[in-house]
mmCIF file of C-alpha atoms in Angstrom:
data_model
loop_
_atom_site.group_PDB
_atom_site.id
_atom_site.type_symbol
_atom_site.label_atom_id
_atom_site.label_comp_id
_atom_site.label_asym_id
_atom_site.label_seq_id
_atom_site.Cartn_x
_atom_site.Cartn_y
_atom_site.Cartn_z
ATOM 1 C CA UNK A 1 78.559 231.555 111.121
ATOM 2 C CA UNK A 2 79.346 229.998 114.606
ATOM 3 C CA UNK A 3 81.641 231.702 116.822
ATOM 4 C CA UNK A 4 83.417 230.164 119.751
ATOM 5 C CA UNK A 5 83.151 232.212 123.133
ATOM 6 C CA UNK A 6 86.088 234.010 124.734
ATOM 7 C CA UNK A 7 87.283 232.440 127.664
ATOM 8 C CA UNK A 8 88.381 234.440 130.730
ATOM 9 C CA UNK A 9 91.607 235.618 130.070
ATOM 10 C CA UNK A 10 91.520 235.902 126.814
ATOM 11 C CA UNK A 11 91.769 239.464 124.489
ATOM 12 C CA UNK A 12 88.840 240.907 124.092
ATOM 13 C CA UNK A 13 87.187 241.328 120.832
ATOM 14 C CA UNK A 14 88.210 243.898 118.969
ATOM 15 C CA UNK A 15 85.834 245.902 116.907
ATOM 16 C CA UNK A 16 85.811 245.321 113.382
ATOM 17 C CA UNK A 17 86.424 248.726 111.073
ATOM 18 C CA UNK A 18 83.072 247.830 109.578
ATOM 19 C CA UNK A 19 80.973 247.257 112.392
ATOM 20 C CA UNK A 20 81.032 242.993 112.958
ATOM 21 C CA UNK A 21 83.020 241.477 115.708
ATOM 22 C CA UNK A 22 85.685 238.932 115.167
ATOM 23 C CA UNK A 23 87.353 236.605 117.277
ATOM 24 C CA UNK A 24 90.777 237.780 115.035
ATOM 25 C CA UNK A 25 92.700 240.666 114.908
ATOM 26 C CA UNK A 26 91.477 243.672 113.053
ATOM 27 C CA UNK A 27 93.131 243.559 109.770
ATOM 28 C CA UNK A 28 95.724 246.406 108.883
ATOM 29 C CA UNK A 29 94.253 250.009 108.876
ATOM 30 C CA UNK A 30 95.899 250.835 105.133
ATOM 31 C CA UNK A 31 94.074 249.810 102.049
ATOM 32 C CA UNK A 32 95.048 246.274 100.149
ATOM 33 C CA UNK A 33 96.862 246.752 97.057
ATOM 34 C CA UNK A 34 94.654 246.905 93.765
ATOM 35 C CA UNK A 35 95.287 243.252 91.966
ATOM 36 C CA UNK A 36 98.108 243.175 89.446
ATOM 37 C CA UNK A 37 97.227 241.184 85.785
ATOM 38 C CA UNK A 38 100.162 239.634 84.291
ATOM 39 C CA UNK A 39 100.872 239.967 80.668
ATOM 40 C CA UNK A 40 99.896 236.579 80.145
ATOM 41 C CA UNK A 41 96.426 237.082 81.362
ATOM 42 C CA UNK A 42 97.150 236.062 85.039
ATOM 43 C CA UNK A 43 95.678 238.111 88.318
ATOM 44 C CA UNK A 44 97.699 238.351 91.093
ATOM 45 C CA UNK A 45 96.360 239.313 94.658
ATOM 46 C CA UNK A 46 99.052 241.011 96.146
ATOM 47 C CA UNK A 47 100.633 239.853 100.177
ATOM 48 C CA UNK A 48 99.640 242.264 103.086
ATOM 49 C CA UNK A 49 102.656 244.837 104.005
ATOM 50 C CA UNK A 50 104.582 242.867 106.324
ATOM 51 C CA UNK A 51 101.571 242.130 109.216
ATOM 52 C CA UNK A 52 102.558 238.342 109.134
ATOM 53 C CA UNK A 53 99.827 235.449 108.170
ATOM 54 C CA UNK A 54 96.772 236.883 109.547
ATOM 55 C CA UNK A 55 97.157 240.656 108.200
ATOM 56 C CA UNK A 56 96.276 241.209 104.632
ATOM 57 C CA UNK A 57 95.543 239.467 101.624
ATOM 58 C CA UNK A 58 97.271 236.143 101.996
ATOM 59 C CA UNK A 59 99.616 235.233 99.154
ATOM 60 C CA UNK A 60 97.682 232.549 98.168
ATOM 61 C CA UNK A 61 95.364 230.168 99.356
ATOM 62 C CA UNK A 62 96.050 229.202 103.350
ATOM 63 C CA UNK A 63 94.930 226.183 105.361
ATOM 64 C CA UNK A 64 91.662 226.821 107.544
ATOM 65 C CA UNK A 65 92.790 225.690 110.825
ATOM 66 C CA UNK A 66 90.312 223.320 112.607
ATOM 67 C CA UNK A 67 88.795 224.957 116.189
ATOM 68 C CA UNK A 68 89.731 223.676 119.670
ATOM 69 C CA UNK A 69 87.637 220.774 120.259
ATOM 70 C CA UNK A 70 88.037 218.920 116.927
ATOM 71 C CA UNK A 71 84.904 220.517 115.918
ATOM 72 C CA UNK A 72 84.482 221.834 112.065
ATOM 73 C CA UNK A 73 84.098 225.961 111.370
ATOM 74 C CA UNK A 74 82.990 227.116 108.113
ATOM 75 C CA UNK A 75 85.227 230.101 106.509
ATOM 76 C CA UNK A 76 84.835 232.076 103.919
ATOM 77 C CA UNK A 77 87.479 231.246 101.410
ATOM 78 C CA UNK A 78 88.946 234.503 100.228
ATOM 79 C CA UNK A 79 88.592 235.805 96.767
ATOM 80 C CA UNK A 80 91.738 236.209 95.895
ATOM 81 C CA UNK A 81 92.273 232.363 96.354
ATOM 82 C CA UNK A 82 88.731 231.551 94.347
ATOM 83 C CA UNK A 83 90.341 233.703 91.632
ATOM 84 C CA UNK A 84 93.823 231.801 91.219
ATOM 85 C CA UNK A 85 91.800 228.943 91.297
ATOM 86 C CA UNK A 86 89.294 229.963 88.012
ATOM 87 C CA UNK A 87 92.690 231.029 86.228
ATOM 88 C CA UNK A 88 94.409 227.961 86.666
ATOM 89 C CA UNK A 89 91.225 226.222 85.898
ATOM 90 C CA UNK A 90 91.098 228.051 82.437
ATOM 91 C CA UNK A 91 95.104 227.833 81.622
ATOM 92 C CA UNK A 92 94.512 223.992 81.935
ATOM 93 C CA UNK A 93 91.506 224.081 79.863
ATOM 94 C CA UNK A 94 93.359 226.328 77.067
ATOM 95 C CA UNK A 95 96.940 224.550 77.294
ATOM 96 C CA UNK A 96 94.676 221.106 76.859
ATOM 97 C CA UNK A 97 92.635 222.462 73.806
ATOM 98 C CA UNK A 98 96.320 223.841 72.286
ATOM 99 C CA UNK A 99 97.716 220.212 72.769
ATOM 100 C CA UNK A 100 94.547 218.662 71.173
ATOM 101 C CA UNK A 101 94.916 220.996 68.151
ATOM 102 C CA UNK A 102 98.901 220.874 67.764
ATOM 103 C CA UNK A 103 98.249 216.863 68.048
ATOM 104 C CA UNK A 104 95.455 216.981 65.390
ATOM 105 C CA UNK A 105 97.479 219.113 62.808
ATOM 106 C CA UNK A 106 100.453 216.527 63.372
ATOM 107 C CA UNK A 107 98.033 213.249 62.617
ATOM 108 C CA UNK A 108 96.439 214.803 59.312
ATOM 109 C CA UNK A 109 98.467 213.433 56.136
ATOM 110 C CA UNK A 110 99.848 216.600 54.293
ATOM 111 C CA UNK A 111 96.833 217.747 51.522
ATOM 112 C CA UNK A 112 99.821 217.861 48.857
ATOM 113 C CA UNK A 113 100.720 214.521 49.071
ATOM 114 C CA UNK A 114 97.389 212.856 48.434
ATOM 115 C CA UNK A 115 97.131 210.565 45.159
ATOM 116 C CA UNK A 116 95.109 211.305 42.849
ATOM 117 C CA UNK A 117 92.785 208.559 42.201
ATOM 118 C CA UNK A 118 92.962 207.578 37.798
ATOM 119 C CA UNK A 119 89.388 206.963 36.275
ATOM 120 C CA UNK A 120 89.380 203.382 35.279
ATOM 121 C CA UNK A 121 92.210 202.408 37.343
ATOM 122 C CA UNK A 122 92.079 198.696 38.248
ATOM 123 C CA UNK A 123 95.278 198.078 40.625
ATOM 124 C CA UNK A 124 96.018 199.284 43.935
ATOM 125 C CA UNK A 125 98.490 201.812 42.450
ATOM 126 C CA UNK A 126 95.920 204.969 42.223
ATOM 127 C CA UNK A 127 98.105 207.892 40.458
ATOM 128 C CA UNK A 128 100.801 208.296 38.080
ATOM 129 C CA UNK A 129 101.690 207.944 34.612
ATOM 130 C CA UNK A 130 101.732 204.098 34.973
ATOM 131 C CA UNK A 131 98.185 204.054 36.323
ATOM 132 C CA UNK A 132 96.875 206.392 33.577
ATOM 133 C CA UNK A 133 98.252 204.494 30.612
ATOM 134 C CA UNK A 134 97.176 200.993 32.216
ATOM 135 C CA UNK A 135 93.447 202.502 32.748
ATOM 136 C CA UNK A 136 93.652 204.361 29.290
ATOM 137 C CA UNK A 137 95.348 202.023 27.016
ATOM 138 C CA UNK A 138 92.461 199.997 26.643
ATOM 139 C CA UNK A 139 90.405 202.645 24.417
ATOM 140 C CA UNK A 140 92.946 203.683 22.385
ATOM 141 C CA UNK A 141 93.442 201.849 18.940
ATOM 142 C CA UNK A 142 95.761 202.656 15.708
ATOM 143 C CA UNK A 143 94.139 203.393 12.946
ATOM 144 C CA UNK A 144 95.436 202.531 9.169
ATOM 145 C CA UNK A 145 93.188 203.923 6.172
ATOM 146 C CA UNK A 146 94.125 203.003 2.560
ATOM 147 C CA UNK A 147 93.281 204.351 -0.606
ATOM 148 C CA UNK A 148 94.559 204.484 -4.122
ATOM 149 C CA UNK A 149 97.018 207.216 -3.228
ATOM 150 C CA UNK A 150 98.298 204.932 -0.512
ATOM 151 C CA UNK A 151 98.128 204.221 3.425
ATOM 152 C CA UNK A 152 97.707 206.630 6.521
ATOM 153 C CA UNK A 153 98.468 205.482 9.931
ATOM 154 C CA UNK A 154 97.039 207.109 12.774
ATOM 155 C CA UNK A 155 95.320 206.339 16.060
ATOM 156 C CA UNK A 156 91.910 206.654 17.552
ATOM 157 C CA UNK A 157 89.855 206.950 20.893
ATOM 158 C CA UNK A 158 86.816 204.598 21.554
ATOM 159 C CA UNK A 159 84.374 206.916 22.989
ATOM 160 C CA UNK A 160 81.194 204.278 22.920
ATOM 161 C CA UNK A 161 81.163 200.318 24.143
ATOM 162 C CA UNK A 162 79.411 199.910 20.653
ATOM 163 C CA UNK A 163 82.678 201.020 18.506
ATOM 164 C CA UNK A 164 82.519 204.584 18.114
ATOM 165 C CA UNK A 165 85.910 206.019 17.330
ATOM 166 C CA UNK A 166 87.111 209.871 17.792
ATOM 167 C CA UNK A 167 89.750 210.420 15.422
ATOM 168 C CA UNK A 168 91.436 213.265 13.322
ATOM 169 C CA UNK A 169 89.950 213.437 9.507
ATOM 170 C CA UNK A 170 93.252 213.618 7.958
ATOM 171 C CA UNK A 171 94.314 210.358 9.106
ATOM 172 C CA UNK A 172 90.991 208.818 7.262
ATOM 173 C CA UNK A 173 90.098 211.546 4.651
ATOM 174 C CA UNK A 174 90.079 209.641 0.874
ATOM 175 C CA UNK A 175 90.072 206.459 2.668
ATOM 176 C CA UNK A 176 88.799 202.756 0.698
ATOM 177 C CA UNK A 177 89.482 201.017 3.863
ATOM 178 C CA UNK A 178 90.153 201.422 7.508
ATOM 179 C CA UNK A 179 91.298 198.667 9.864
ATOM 180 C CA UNK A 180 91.356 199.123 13.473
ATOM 181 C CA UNK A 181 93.831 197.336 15.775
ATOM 182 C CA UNK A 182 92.788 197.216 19.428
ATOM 183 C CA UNK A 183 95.083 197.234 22.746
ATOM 184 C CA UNK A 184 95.394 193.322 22.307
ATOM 185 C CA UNK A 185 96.330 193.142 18.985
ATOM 186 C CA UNK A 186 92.940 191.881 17.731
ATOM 187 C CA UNK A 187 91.582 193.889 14.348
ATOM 188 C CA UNK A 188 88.514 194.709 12.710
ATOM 189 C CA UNK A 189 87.416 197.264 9.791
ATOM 190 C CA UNK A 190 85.724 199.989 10.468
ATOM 191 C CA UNK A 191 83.438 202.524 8.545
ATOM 192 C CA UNK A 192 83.065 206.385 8.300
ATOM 193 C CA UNK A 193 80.237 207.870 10.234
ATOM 194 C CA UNK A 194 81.103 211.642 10.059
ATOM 195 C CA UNK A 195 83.461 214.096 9.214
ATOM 196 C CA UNK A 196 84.566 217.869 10.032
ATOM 197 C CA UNK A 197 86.958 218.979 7.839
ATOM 198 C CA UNK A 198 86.992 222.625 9.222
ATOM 199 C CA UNK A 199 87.827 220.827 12.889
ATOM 200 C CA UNK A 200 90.130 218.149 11.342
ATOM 201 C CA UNK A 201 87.712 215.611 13.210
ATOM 202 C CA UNK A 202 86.570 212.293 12.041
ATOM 203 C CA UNK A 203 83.584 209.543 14.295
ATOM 204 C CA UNK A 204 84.591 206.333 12.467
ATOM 205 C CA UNK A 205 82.806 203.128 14.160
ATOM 206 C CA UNK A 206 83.726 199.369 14.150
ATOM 207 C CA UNK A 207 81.587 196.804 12.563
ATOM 208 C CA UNK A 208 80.259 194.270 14.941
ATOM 209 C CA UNK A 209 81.903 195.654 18.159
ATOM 210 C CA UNK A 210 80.359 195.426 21.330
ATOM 211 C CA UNK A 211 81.928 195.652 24.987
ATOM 212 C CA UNK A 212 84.603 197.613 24.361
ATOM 213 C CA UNK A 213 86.039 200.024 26.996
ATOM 214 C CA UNK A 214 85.387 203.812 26.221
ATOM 215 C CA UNK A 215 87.041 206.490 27.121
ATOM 216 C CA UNK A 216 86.401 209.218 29.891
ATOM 217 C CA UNK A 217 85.941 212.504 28.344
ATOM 218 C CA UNK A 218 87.414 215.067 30.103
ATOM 219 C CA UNK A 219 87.069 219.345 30.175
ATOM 220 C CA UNK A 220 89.672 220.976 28.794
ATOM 221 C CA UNK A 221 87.982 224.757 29.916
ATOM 222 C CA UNK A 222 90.200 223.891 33.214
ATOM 223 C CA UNK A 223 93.113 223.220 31.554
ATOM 224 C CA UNK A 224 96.374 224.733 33.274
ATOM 225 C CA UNK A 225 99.647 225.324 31.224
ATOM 226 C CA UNK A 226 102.242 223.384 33.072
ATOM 227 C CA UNK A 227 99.515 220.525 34.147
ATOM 228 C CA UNK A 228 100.830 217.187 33.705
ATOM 229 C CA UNK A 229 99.432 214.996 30.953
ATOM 230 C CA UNK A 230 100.284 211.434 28.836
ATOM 231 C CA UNK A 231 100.380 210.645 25.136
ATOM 232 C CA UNK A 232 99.229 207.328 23.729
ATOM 233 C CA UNK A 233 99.250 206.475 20.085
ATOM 234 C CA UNK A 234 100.895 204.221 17.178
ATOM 235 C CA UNK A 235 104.238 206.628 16.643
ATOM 236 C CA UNK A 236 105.700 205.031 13.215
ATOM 237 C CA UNK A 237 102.752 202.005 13.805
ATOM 238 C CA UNK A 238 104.129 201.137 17.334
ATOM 239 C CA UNK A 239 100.782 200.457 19.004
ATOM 240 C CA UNK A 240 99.900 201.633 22.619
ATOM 241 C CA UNK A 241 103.091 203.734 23.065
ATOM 242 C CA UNK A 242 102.882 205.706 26.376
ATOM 243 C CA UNK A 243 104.650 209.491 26.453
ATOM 244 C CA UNK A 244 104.081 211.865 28.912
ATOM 245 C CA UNK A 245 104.838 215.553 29.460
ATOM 246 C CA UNK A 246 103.562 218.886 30.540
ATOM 247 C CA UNK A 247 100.613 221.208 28.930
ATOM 248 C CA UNK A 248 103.110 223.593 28.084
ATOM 249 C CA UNK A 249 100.498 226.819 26.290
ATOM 250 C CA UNK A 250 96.931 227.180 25.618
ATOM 251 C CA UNK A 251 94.925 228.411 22.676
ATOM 252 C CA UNK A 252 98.016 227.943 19.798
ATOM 253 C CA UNK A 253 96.414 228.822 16.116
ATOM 254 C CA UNK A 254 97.084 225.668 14.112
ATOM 255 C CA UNK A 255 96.337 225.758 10.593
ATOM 256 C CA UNK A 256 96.457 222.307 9.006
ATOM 257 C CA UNK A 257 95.206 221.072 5.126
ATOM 258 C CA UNK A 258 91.814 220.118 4.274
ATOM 259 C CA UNK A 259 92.542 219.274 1.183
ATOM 260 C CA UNK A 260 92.296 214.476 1.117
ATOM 261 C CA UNK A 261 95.564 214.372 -0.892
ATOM 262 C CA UNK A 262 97.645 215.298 1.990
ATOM 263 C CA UNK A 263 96.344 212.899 4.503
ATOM 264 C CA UNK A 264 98.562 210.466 3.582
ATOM 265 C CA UNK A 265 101.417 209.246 6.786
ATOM 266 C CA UNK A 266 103.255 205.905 5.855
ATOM 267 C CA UNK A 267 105.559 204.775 8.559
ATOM 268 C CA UNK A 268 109.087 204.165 7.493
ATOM 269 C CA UNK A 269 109.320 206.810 4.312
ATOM 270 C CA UNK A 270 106.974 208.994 2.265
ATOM 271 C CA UNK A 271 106.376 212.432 3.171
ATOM 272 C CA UNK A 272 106.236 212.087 6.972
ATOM 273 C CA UNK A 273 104.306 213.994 9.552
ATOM 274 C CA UNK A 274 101.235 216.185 8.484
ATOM 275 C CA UNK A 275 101.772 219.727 6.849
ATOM 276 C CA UNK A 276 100.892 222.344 9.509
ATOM 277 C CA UNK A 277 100.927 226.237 9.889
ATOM 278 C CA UNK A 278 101.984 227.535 13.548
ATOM 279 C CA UNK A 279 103.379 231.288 14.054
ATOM 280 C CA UNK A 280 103.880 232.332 10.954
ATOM 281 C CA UNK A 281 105.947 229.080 9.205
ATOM 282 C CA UNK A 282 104.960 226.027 7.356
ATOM 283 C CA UNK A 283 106.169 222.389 9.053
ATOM 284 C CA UNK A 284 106.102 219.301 7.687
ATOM 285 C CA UNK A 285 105.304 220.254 4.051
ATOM 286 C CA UNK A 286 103.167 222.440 2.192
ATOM 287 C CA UNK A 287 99.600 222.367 3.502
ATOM 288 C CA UNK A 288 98.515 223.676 0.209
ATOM 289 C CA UNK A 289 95.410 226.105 -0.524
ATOM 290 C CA UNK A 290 92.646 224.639 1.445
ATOM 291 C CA UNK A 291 93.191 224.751 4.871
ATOM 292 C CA UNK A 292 91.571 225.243 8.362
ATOM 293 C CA UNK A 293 92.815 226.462 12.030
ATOM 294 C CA UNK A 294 91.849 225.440 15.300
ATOM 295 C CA UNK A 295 92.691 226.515 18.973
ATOM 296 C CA UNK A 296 95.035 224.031 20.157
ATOM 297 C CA UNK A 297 96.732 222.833 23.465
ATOM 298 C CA UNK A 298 100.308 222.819 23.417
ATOM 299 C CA UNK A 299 102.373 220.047 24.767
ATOM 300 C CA UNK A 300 105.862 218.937 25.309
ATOM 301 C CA UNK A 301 104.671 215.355 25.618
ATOM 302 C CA UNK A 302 106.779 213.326 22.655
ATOM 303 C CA UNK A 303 104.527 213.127 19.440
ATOM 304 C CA UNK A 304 105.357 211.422 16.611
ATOM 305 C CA UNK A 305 104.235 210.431 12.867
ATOM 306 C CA UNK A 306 101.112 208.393 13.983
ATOM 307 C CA UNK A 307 99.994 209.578 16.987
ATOM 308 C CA UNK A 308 97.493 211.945 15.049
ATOM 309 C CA UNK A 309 94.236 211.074 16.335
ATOM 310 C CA UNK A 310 95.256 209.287 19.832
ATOM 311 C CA UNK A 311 94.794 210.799 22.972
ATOM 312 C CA UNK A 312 96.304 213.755 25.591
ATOM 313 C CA UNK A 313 94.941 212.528 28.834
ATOM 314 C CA UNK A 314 95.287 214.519 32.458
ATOM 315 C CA UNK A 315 96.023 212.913 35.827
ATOM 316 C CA UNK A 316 92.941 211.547 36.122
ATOM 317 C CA UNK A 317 93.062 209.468 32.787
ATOM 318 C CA UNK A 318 90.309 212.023 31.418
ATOM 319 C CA UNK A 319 90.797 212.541 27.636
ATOM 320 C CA UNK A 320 91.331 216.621 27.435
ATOM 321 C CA UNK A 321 92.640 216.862 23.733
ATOM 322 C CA UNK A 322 92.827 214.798 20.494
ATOM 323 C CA UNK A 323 96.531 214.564 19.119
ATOM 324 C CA UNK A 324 96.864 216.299 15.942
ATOM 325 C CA UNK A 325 100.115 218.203 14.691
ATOM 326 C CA UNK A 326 103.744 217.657 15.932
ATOM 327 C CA UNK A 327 106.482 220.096 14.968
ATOM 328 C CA UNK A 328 109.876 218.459 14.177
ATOM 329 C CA UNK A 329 113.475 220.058 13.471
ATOM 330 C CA UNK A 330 113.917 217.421 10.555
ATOM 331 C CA UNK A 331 110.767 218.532 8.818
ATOM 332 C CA UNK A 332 112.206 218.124 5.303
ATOM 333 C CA UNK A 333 113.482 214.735 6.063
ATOM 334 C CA UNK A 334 111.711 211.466 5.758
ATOM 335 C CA UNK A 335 109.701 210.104 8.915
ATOM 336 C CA UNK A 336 112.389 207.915 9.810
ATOM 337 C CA UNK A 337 114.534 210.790 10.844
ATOM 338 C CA UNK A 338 112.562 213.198 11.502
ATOM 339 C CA UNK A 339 111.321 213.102 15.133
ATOM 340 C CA UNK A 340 109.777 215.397 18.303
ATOM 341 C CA UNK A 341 111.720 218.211 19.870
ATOM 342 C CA UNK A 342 108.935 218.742 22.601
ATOM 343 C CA UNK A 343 106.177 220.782 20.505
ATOM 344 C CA UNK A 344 103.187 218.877 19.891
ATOM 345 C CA UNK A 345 99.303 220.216 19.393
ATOM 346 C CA UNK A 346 96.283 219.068 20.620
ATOM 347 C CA UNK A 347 91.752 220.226 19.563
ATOM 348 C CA UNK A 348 90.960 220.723 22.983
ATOM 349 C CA UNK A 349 88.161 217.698 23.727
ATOM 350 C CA UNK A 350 85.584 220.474 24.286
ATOM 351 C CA UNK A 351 85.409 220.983 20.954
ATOM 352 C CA UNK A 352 85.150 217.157 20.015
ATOM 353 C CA UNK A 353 82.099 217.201 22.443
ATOM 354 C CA UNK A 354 80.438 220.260 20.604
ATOM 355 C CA UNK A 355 81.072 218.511 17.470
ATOM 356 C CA UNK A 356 79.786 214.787 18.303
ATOM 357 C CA UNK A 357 75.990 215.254 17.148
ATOM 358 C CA UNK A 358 77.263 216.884 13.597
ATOM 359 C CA UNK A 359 79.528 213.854 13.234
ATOM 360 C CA UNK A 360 76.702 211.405 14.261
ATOM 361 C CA UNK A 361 74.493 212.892 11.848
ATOM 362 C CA UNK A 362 77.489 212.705 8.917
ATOM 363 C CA UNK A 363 79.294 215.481 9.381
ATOM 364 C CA UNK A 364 80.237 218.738 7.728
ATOM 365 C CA UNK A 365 82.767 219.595 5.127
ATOM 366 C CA UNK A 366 82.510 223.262 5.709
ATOM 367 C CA UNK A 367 85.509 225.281 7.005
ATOM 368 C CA UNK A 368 83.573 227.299 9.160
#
């Protein structure tokens, strides 16, 4: 470092404490206070002890005056002020990162509000129960079987372009002939591939049918009790009608009949709903001496006389159950007072998968 020379006249140096002679006053004999850090992080380089500007630790950073002569002098700047410098280096840094994040959380659309997008869905509307029965609709069909005993009424799920129908056996059991009418009205007859008595299942398939829409299969192992779901069936031979509702219990024992004489639903009159066993009681009838029970799904969406067969689909428009048993106040009235009080029952779609290659092949008619 370049000192300027004393003139004549001037103090003379003093000697520094430590040996090196300066052109400036000797700082104070007593020892600088120890730096202070605030509780927000912040060190502070305490003032010197009333010695004016040039005793002490300065306060904070002070101007370097320029030397007689307009000529430039390098000084050291002093810690302290390199110090409040770094901190307020890093409190900008940190206050801008805290900004950036607060800013980012505000931008991002709230997780709980995102739609969930319906399999199949063709419009821009992506979610909801309007979505799910326009994308589902489609593979759903009613179902009417007659025999010599007289005509059931049902509905079905197409699960294969070709015309393969999932449907529950008692809606087709003893059946001559089976006519299925599709979303837009058209009809065609059908024949029985398979059938599970012991799961109340039935694969029925169209003749000649090519193109159609199939259902999305669902799994029903991660169904939730109070998930929301839609019903669509023929009710009382009302094709495509839309009810929706919440899973409202899981694994119900439902025992329903076996036996072909009870598979008989005709809209308007007869005997009504299908005979079923649930806790203990009989609904709907007497579901005589041959009978089999299943694990069902439980739901408050509105079932009625026809909807056996049709589909419970989730969110998604994923089929997670085959309709199969409603209970109804007015059980020992005719079907055309008789109606749902929110307790319907659904074979959990799982089950329809495990059972597809046995129906394929022709099915069983053991209760096992």
């Amino acid at each position: 470092m370049t000192e300027n020379t004393p003139r004549t006249g001037d103090h003379e140096p003093q000697q520094h404490p430590y040996g090196a002679w300066s052109g400036y006053p000797a700082p104070p004999a007593h020892r600088p206070q120890d730096p202070v850090t605030t509780p927000s992080g912040i060190t502070v380089w305490p003032g010197g002890g009333g010695g004016g500007a040039g005793h002490g630790h300065p306060a904070g950073p002070v101007a370097v005056p320029t030397p007689p002569g307009g000529g430039h002098r390098r000084r050291r700047v002093p810690r302290s002020a390199l110090l409040i410098a770094a901190v307020a280096a890093v409190s900008a840094l940190v206050g801008g990162g805290t900004a950036a994040l607060v800013t980012d959380a505000a931008e991002k659309p709230d997780a709980a509000t995102t739609t969930t997008t319906v399999v199949g869905a063709t419009s821009s509307k992506t979610g909801g129960v309007a979505a799910v029965a326009a994308a589902v609709s489609p593979s759903i069909v009613e179902i009417s079987a007659t025999s010599d005993s007289g005509q059931s009424t049902g509905s079905g799920v197409i699960i294969t372009s070709g015309g393969e129908i999932i449907t529950n056996n008692h809606v087709i059991s003893g059946a001559d002939t089976i006519k299925v009418t599709f979303s837009d009205g058209s009809k065609k007859s059908a024949t029985v591939v398979g059938t599970d008595r012991g799961k109340d299942l039935a694969l029925i398939k169209v003749s000649g049918a090519s193109g159609l829409r199939p259902a999305t299969l669902g799994d029903s192992s991660g169904v939730r009790v109070g998930d929301q779901v839609v019903a669509i069936g023929s009710p009382e031979g009302l094709t495509g009608t839309v009810t929706s509702g919440i899973v409202s219990a899981l694994n119900r024992d439902v025992t329903v009949s076996t036996d072909e004489s009870q598979g008989q639903q005709t809209p308007g009159g007869g005997r009504g709903q299908w005979p079923f066993e649930f806790g203990g009681g009989q609904y709907n009838g007497d579901v005589g001496s041959s009978t089999t029970t299943y694990k069902a799904i439980q739901t408050d969406a509105s079932l009625n006389p026809g909807n056996s067969g049709g589909a419970l689909i989730n969110m998604k428009g994923q089929i997670i159950g085959i309709n199969s048993a409603m209970y109804s106040s007015a059980s020992d009235q005719s079907s055309s007072s008789a109606g749902s009080i929110g307790l319907g029952f659904s074979i959990p779609i799982n089950t329809v998968k495990a059972d597809l290659d046995n129906l394929r092949a022709g099915g069983s008619d053991s209760n096992a």
